[in-house]
mmCIF file with all atom_site columns, C-alpha atoms in Angstrom:
data_model
loop_
_atom_site.group_PDB
_atom_site.id
_atom_site.type_symbol
_atom_site.label_atom_id
_atom_site.label_alt_id
_atom_site.label_comp_id
_atom_site.label_asym_id
_atom_site.label_entity_id
_atom_site.label_seq_id
_atom_site.pdbx_PDB_ins_code
_atom_site.Cartn_x
_atom_site.Cartn_y
_atom_site.Cartn_z
_atom_site.occupancy
_atom_site.B_iso_or_equiv
_atom_site.pdbx_formal_charge
_atom_site.auth_seq_id
_atom_site.auth_comp_id
_atom_site.auth_asym_id
_atom_site.auth_atom_id
_atom_site.pdbx_PDB_model_num
ATOM 1   C CA . GLN A 1 1   ? -28.182 0.963   17.022  1.00 0.00 ? 86  GLN A CA 1
ATOM 2   C CA . VAL A 1 2   ? -25.281 0.454   14.682  1.00 0.00 ? 87  VAL A CA 1
ATOM 3   C CA . GLN A 1 3   ? -24.644 1.495   11.102  1.00 0.00 ? 88  GLN A CA 1
ATOM 4   C CA . LEU A 1 4   ? -22.934 -0.950  8.767   1.00 0.00 ? 89  LEU A CA 1
ATOM 5   C CA . VAL A 1 5   ? -21.167 -0.239  5.485   1.00 0.00 ? 90  VAL A CA 1
ATOM 6   C CA . GLU A 1 6   ? -19.771 -3.024  3.326   1.00 0.00 ? 91  GLU A CA 1
ATOM 7   C CA . SER A 1 7   ? -16.986 -2.681  0.810   1.00 0.00 ? 92  SER A CA 1
ATOM 8   C CA . GLY A 1 8   ? -14.763 -4.871  -1.330  1.00 0.00 ? 93  GLY A CA 1
ATOM 9   C CA . GLY A 1 9   ? -17.226 -6.364  -3.774  1.00 0.00 ? 94  GLY A CA 1
ATOM 10  C CA . GLY A 1 10  ? -16.958 -6.237  -7.514  1.00 0.00 ? 95  GLY A CA 1
ATOM 11  C CA . LEU A 1 11  ? -16.423 -8.311  -10.619 1.00 0.00 ? 96  LEU A CA 1
ATOM 12  C CA . VAL A 1 12  ? -13.917 -11.120 -10.149 1.00 0.00 ? 97  VAL A CA 1
ATOM 13  C CA . ARG A 1 13  ? -12.902 -14.277 -11.950 1.00 0.00 ? 98  ARG A CA 1
ATOM 14  C CA . THR A 1 14  ? -13.367 -17.903 -11.033 1.00 0.00 ? 99  THR A CA 1
ATOM 15  C CA . GLY A 1 15  ? -10.675 -18.947 -8.562  1.00 0.00 ? 100 GLY A CA 1
ATOM 16  C CA . ASP A 1 16  ? -10.035 -15.432 -7.279  1.00 0.00 ? 101 ASP A CA 1
ATOM 17  C CA . SER A 1 17  ? -9.919  -14.477 -3.621  1.00 0.00 ? 102 SER A CA 1
ATOM 18  C CA . VAL A 1 18  ? -11.678 -11.422 -2.240  1.00 0.00 ? 103 VAL A CA 1
ATOM 19  C CA . ARG A 1 19  ? -11.913 -9.936  1.221   1.00 0.00 ? 104 ARG A CA 1
ATOM 20  C CA . LEU A 1 20  ? -15.076 -8.064  2.060   1.00 0.00 ? 105 LEU A CA 1
ATOM 21  C CA . SER A 1 21  ? -15.037 -5.493  4.826   1.00 0.00 ? 106 SER A CA 1
ATOM 22  C CA . CYS A 1 22  ? -17.848 -4.157  6.970   1.00 0.00 ? 107 CYS A CA 1
ATOM 23  C CA . ALA A 1 23  ? -17.262 -1.000  8.973   1.00 0.00 ? 108 ALA A CA 1
ATOM 24  C CA . ALA A 1 24  ? -19.526 -0.442  11.967  1.00 0.00 ? 109 ALA A CA 1
ATOM 25  C CA . SER A 1 25  ? -20.318 2.757   13.785  1.00 0.00 ? 110 SER A CA 1
ATOM 26  C CA . GLY A 1 26  ? -22.759 4.144   16.314  1.00 0.00 ? 111 GLY A CA 1
ATOM 27  C CA . ARG A 1 27  ? -22.522 1.846   19.339  1.00 0.00 ? 112 ARG A CA 1
ATOM 28  C CA . THR A 1 28  ? -20.057 -0.342  21.198  1.00 0.00 ? 113 THR A CA 1
ATOM 29  C CA . PHE A 1 29  ? -18.912 -2.801  18.559  1.00 0.00 ? 114 PHE A CA 1
ATOM 30  C CA . SER A 1 30  ? -18.028 -5.589  20.984  1.00 0.00 ? 115 SER A CA 1
ATOM 31  C CA . ASN A 1 31  ? -21.672 -5.764  22.112  1.00 0.00 ? 116 ASN A CA 1
ATOM 32  C CA . TYR A 1 32  ? -22.694 -7.144  18.723  1.00 0.00 ? 117 TYR A CA 1
ATOM 33  C CA . VAL A 1 33  ? -22.538 -10.540 17.157  1.00 0.00 ? 118 VAL A CA 1
ATOM 34  C CA . MET A 1 34  ? -21.647 -10.020 13.507  1.00 0.00 ? 119 MET A CA 1
ATOM 35  C CA . GLY A 1 35  ? -22.638 -12.018 10.484  1.00 0.00 ? 120 GLY A CA 1
ATOM 36  C CA . TRP A 1 36  ? -22.540 -12.214 6.731   1.00 0.00 ? 121 TRP A CA 1
ATOM 37  C CA . PHE A 1 37  ? -25.491 -13.195 4.558   1.00 0.00 ? 122 PHE A CA 1
ATOM 38  C CA . ARG A 1 38  ? -25.922 -13.411 0.826   1.00 0.00 ? 123 ARG A CA 1
ATOM 39  C CA . ARG A 1 39  ? -28.707 -13.382 -1.718  1.00 0.00 ? 124 ARG A CA 1
ATOM 40  C CA . ALA A 1 40  ? -27.963 -15.095 -4.999  1.00 0.00 ? 125 ALA A CA 1
ATOM 41  C CA . PRO A 1 41  ? -30.052 -14.418 -8.120  1.00 0.00 ? 126 PRO A CA 1
ATOM 42  C CA . GLY A 1 42  ? -33.410 -16.138 -7.837  1.00 0.00 ? 127 GLY A CA 1
ATOM 43  C CA . LYS A 1 43  ? -32.744 -17.435 -4.326  1.00 0.00 ? 128 LYS A CA 1
ATOM 44  C CA . GLU A 1 44  ? -33.637 -16.531 -0.765  1.00 0.00 ? 129 GLU A CA 1
ATOM 45  C CA . ARG A 1 45  ? -31.201 -14.745 1.468   1.00 0.00 ? 130 ARG A CA 1
ATOM 46  C CA . GLU A 1 46  ? -29.021 -17.248 3.280   1.00 0.00 ? 131 GLU A CA 1
ATOM 47  C CA . PHE A 1 47  ? -26.705 -17.226 6.239   1.00 0.00 ? 132 PHE A CA 1
ATOM 48  C CA . VAL A 1 48  ? -23.036 -17.402 5.319   1.00 0.00 ? 133 VAL A CA 1
ATOM 49  C CA . ALA A 1 49  ? -20.963 -16.883 8.462   1.00 0.00 ? 134 ALA A CA 1
ATOM 50  C CA . GLY A 1 50  ? -21.174 -15.498 11.976  1.00 0.00 ? 135 GLY A CA 1
ATOM 51  C CA . ILE A 1 51  ? -18.701 -14.494 14.657  1.00 0.00 ? 136 ILE A CA 1
ATOM 52  C CA . ASP A 1 52  ? -19.156 -13.835 18.352  1.00 0.00 ? 137 ASP A CA 1
ATOM 53  C CA . ARG A 1 53  ? -18.429 -10.624 20.190  1.00 0.00 ? 138 ARG A CA 1
ATOM 54  C CA . PHE A 1 54  ? -14.716 -11.195 20.642  1.00 0.00 ? 139 PHE A CA 1
ATOM 55  C CA . GLY A 1 55  ? -13.894 -13.388 17.691  1.00 0.00 ? 140 GLY A CA 1
ATOM 56  C CA . MET A 1 56  ? -13.613 -16.556 19.773  1.00 0.00 ? 141 MET A CA 1
ATOM 57  C CA . ARG A 1 57  ? -16.342 -18.556 18.046  1.00 0.00 ? 142 ARG A CA 1
ATOM 58  C CA . THR A 1 58  ? -17.428 -18.727 14.438  1.00 0.00 ? 143 THR A CA 1
ATOM 59  C CA . SER A 1 59  ? -20.173 -20.452 12.527  1.00 0.00 ? 144 SER A CA 1
ATOM 60  C CA . TYR A 1 60  ? -20.433 -21.188 8.812   1.00 0.00 ? 145 TYR A CA 1
ATOM 61  C CA . ALA A 1 61  ? -22.975 -22.419 6.361   1.00 0.00 ? 146 ALA A CA 1
ATOM 62  C CA . ASP A 1 62  ? -22.083 -25.884 5.132   1.00 0.00 ? 147 ASP A CA 1
ATOM 63  C CA . SER A 1 63  ? -21.763 -24.545 1.609   1.00 0.00 ? 148 SER A CA 1
ATOM 64  C CA . VAL A 1 64  ? -18.817 -22.279 2.490   1.00 0.00 ? 149 VAL A CA 1
ATOM 65  C CA . LYS A 1 65  ? -16.949 -24.216 5.178   1.00 0.00 ? 150 LYS A CA 1
ATOM 66  C CA . GLY A 1 66  ? -13.282 -24.354 4.311   1.00 0.00 ? 151 GLY A CA 1
ATOM 67  C CA . GLN A 1 67  ? -13.754 -21.724 1.623   1.00 0.00 ? 152 GLN A CA 1
ATOM 68  C CA . PHE A 1 68  ? -14.758 -18.569 3.508   1.00 0.00 ? 153 PHE A CA 1
ATOM 69  C CA . THR A 1 69  ? -13.374 -17.182 6.755   1.00 0.00 ? 154 THR A CA 1
ATOM 70  C CA . ILE A 1 70  ? -15.013 -14.575 8.955   1.00 0.00 ? 155 ILE A CA 1
ATOM 71  C CA . SER A 1 71  ? -12.960 -12.446 11.312  1.00 0.00 ? 156 SER A CA 1
ATOM 72  C CA . ARG A 1 72  ? -13.258 -9.189  13.220  1.00 0.00 ? 157 ARG A CA 1
ATOM 73  C CA . ASP A 1 73  ? -11.013 -6.456  14.503  1.00 0.00 ? 158 ASP A CA 1
ATOM 74  C CA . ASN A 1 74  ? -12.720 -4.747  17.412  1.00 0.00 ? 159 ASN A CA 1
ATOM 75  C CA . ALA A 1 75  ? -10.029 -2.070  17.542  1.00 0.00 ? 160 ALA A CA 1
ATOM 76  C CA . LYS A 1 76  ? -11.158 -1.013  14.059  1.00 0.00 ? 161 LYS A CA 1
ATOM 77  C CA . ASP A 1 77  ? -14.882 -1.750  14.500  1.00 0.00 ? 162 ASP A CA 1
ATOM 78  C CA . THR A 1 78  ? -14.664 -3.907  11.399  1.00 0.00 ? 163 THR A CA 1
ATOM 79  C CA . VAL A 1 79  ? -15.683 -7.411  10.401  1.00 0.00 ? 164 VAL A CA 1
ATOM 80  C CA . TYR A 1 80  ? -14.248 -9.220  7.382   1.00 0.00 ? 165 TYR A CA 1
ATOM 81  C CA . LEU A 1 81  ? -15.196 -12.057 5.106   1.00 0.00 ? 166 LEU A CA 1
ATOM 82  C CA . GLN A 1 82  ? -12.303 -13.702 3.323   1.00 0.00 ? 167 GLN A CA 1
ATOM 83  C CA . MET A 1 83  ? -13.589 -15.551 0.282   1.00 0.00 ? 168 MET A CA 1
ATOM 84  C CA . ASN A 1 84  ? -11.264 -17.950 -1.489  1.00 0.00 ? 169 ASN A CA 1
ATOM 85  C CA . SER A 1 85  ? -11.593 -20.118 -4.582  1.00 0.00 ? 170 SER A CA 1
ATOM 86  C CA . LEU A 1 86  ? -14.591 -18.202 -5.802  1.00 0.00 ? 171 LEU A CA 1
ATOM 87  C CA . LYS A 1 87  ? -16.997 -19.888 -8.170  1.00 0.00 ? 172 LYS A CA 1
ATOM 88  C CA . PRO A 1 88  ? -19.837 -18.513 -10.287 1.00 0.00 ? 173 PRO A CA 1
ATOM 89  C CA . GLU A 1 89  ? -22.332 -19.916 -7.773  1.00 0.00 ? 174 GLU A CA 1
ATOM 90  C CA . ASP A 1 90  ? -20.869 -17.546 -5.183  1.00 0.00 ? 175 ASP A CA 1
ATOM 91  C CA . THR A 1 91  ? -22.272 -14.639 -7.173  1.00 0.00 ? 176 THR A CA 1
ATOM 92  C CA . ALA A 1 92  ? -24.612 -12.747 -4.863  1.00 0.00 ? 177 ALA A CA 1
ATOM 93  C CA . VAL A 1 93  ? -25.240 -9.569  -2.976  1.00 0.00 ? 178 VAL A CA 1
ATOM 94  C CA . TYR A 1 94  ? -23.391 -9.938  0.307   1.00 0.00 ? 179 TYR A CA 1
ATOM 95  C CA . TYR A 1 95  ? -24.798 -8.279  3.409   1.00 0.00 ? 180 TYR A CA 1
ATOM 96  C CA . CYS A 1 96  ? -23.164 -7.504  6.700   1.00 0.00 ? 181 CYS A CA 1
ATOM 97  C CA . ALA A 1 97  ? -25.440 -7.835  9.725   1.00 0.00 ? 182 ALA A CA 1
ATOM 98  C CA . ALA A 1 98  ? -25.288 -7.204  13.467  1.00 0.00 ? 183 ALA A CA 1
ATOM 99  C CA . ARG A 1 99  ? -27.174 -8.553  16.461  1.00 0.00 ? 184 ARG A CA 1
ATOM 100 C CA . TYR A 1 100 ? -27.017 -6.986  19.895  1.00 0.00 ? 185 TYR A CA 1
ATOM 101 C CA . CYS A 1 101 ? -25.945 -9.474  22.562  1.00 0.00 ? 186 CYS A CA 1
ATOM 102 C CA . THR A 1 102 ? -24.043 -8.941  25.809  1.00 0.00 ? 187 THR A CA 1
ATOM 103 C CA . SER A 1 103 ? -24.287 -12.525 27.067  1.00 0.00 ? 188 SER A CA 1
ATOM 104 C CA . ILE A 1 104 ? -21.286 -14.796 27.415  1.00 0.00 ? 189 ILE A CA 1
ATOM 105 C CA . TYR A 1 105 ? -22.978 -16.957 24.799  1.00 0.00 ? 190 TYR A CA 1
ATOM 106 C CA . CYS A 1 106 ? -24.764 -15.599 21.749  1.00 0.00 ? 191 CYS A CA 1
ATOM 107 C CA . ASP A 1 107 ? -26.297 -17.634 18.954  1.00 0.00 ? 192 ASP A CA 1
ATOM 108 C CA . LEU A 1 108 ? -24.412 -16.933 15.747  1.00 0.00 ? 193 LEU A CA 1
ATOM 109 C CA . GLN A 1 109 ? -26.720 -18.455 13.177  1.00 0.00 ? 194 GLN A CA 1
ATOM 110 C CA . GLY A 1 110 ? -30.253 -18.934 14.466  1.00 0.00 ? 195 GLY A CA 1
ATOM 111 C CA . GLY A 1 111 ? -30.592 -15.651 16.305  1.00 0.00 ? 196 GLY A CA 1
ATOM 112 C CA . LYS A 1 112 ? -32.215 -12.543 14.912  1.00 0.00 ? 197 LYS A CA 1
ATOM 113 C CA . TYR A 1 113 ? -29.947 -10.027 13.244  1.00 0.00 ? 198 TYR A CA 1
ATOM 114 C CA . ASP A 1 114 ? -31.361 -6.546  13.727  1.00 0.00 ? 199 ASP A CA 1
ATOM 115 C CA . TYR A 1 115 ? -29.078 -4.283  11.723  1.00 0.00 ? 200 TYR A CA 1
ATOM 116 C CA . TRP A 1 116 ? -28.046 -4.584  8.114   1.00 0.00 ? 201 TRP A CA 1
ATOM 117 C CA . GLY A 1 117 ? -25.683 -2.975  5.682   1.00 0.00 ? 202 GLY A CA 1
ATOM 118 C CA . GLN A 1 118 ? -26.664 -1.936  2.181   1.00 0.00 ? 203 GLN A CA 1
ATOM 119 C CA . GLY A 1 119 ? -24.997 -4.935  0.586   1.00 0.00 ? 204 GLY A CA 1
ATOM 120 C CA . THR A 1 120 ? -22.122 -5.274  -1.837  1.00 0.00 ? 205 THR A CA 1
ATOM 121 C CA . GLN A 1 121 ? -22.342 -7.126  -5.129  1.00 0.00 ? 206 GLN A CA 1
ATOM 122 C CA . VAL A 1 122 ? -19.882 -9.913  -5.814  1.00 0.00 ? 207 VAL A CA 1
ATOM 123 C CA . THR A 1 123 ? -19.981 -11.240 -9.350  1.00 0.00 ? 208 THR A CA 1
ATOM 124 C CA . VAL A 1 124 ? -17.807 -14.213 -10.255 1.00 0.00 ? 209 VAL A CA 1
ATOM 125 C CA . SER A 1 125 ? -17.324 -14.668 -13.973 1.00 0.00 ? 210 SER A CA 1
ATOM 126 C CA . SER A 1 126 ? -16.238 -17.785 -15.804 1.00 0.00 ? 211 SER A CA 1
#
């Protein structure tokens, strides 16, 4: 298992950039695909971005391509989500998630994520 703790959320203004961090602990970090999800008010949780075990492949929801960037630093057991040009519709609780996978190929979007952080609120004001 792995424990995940997000940080970096808060109240920001339209056009701001924010970098969320997710610190992992408990197991070998490189054995986990990492992802970010979000739940906006009144909407279902949705996939935002995923990254493979070594940061070689990434996947993004169409809604955030070119706007958000996921990255990881395995030396720090941390995954990041860089969010640029924030808009009010980006307001949501953002969750870090992990999926155990030791294959040379792991699905970044359609696979089941087993471990979740507590979430961090990002509110984008006009």
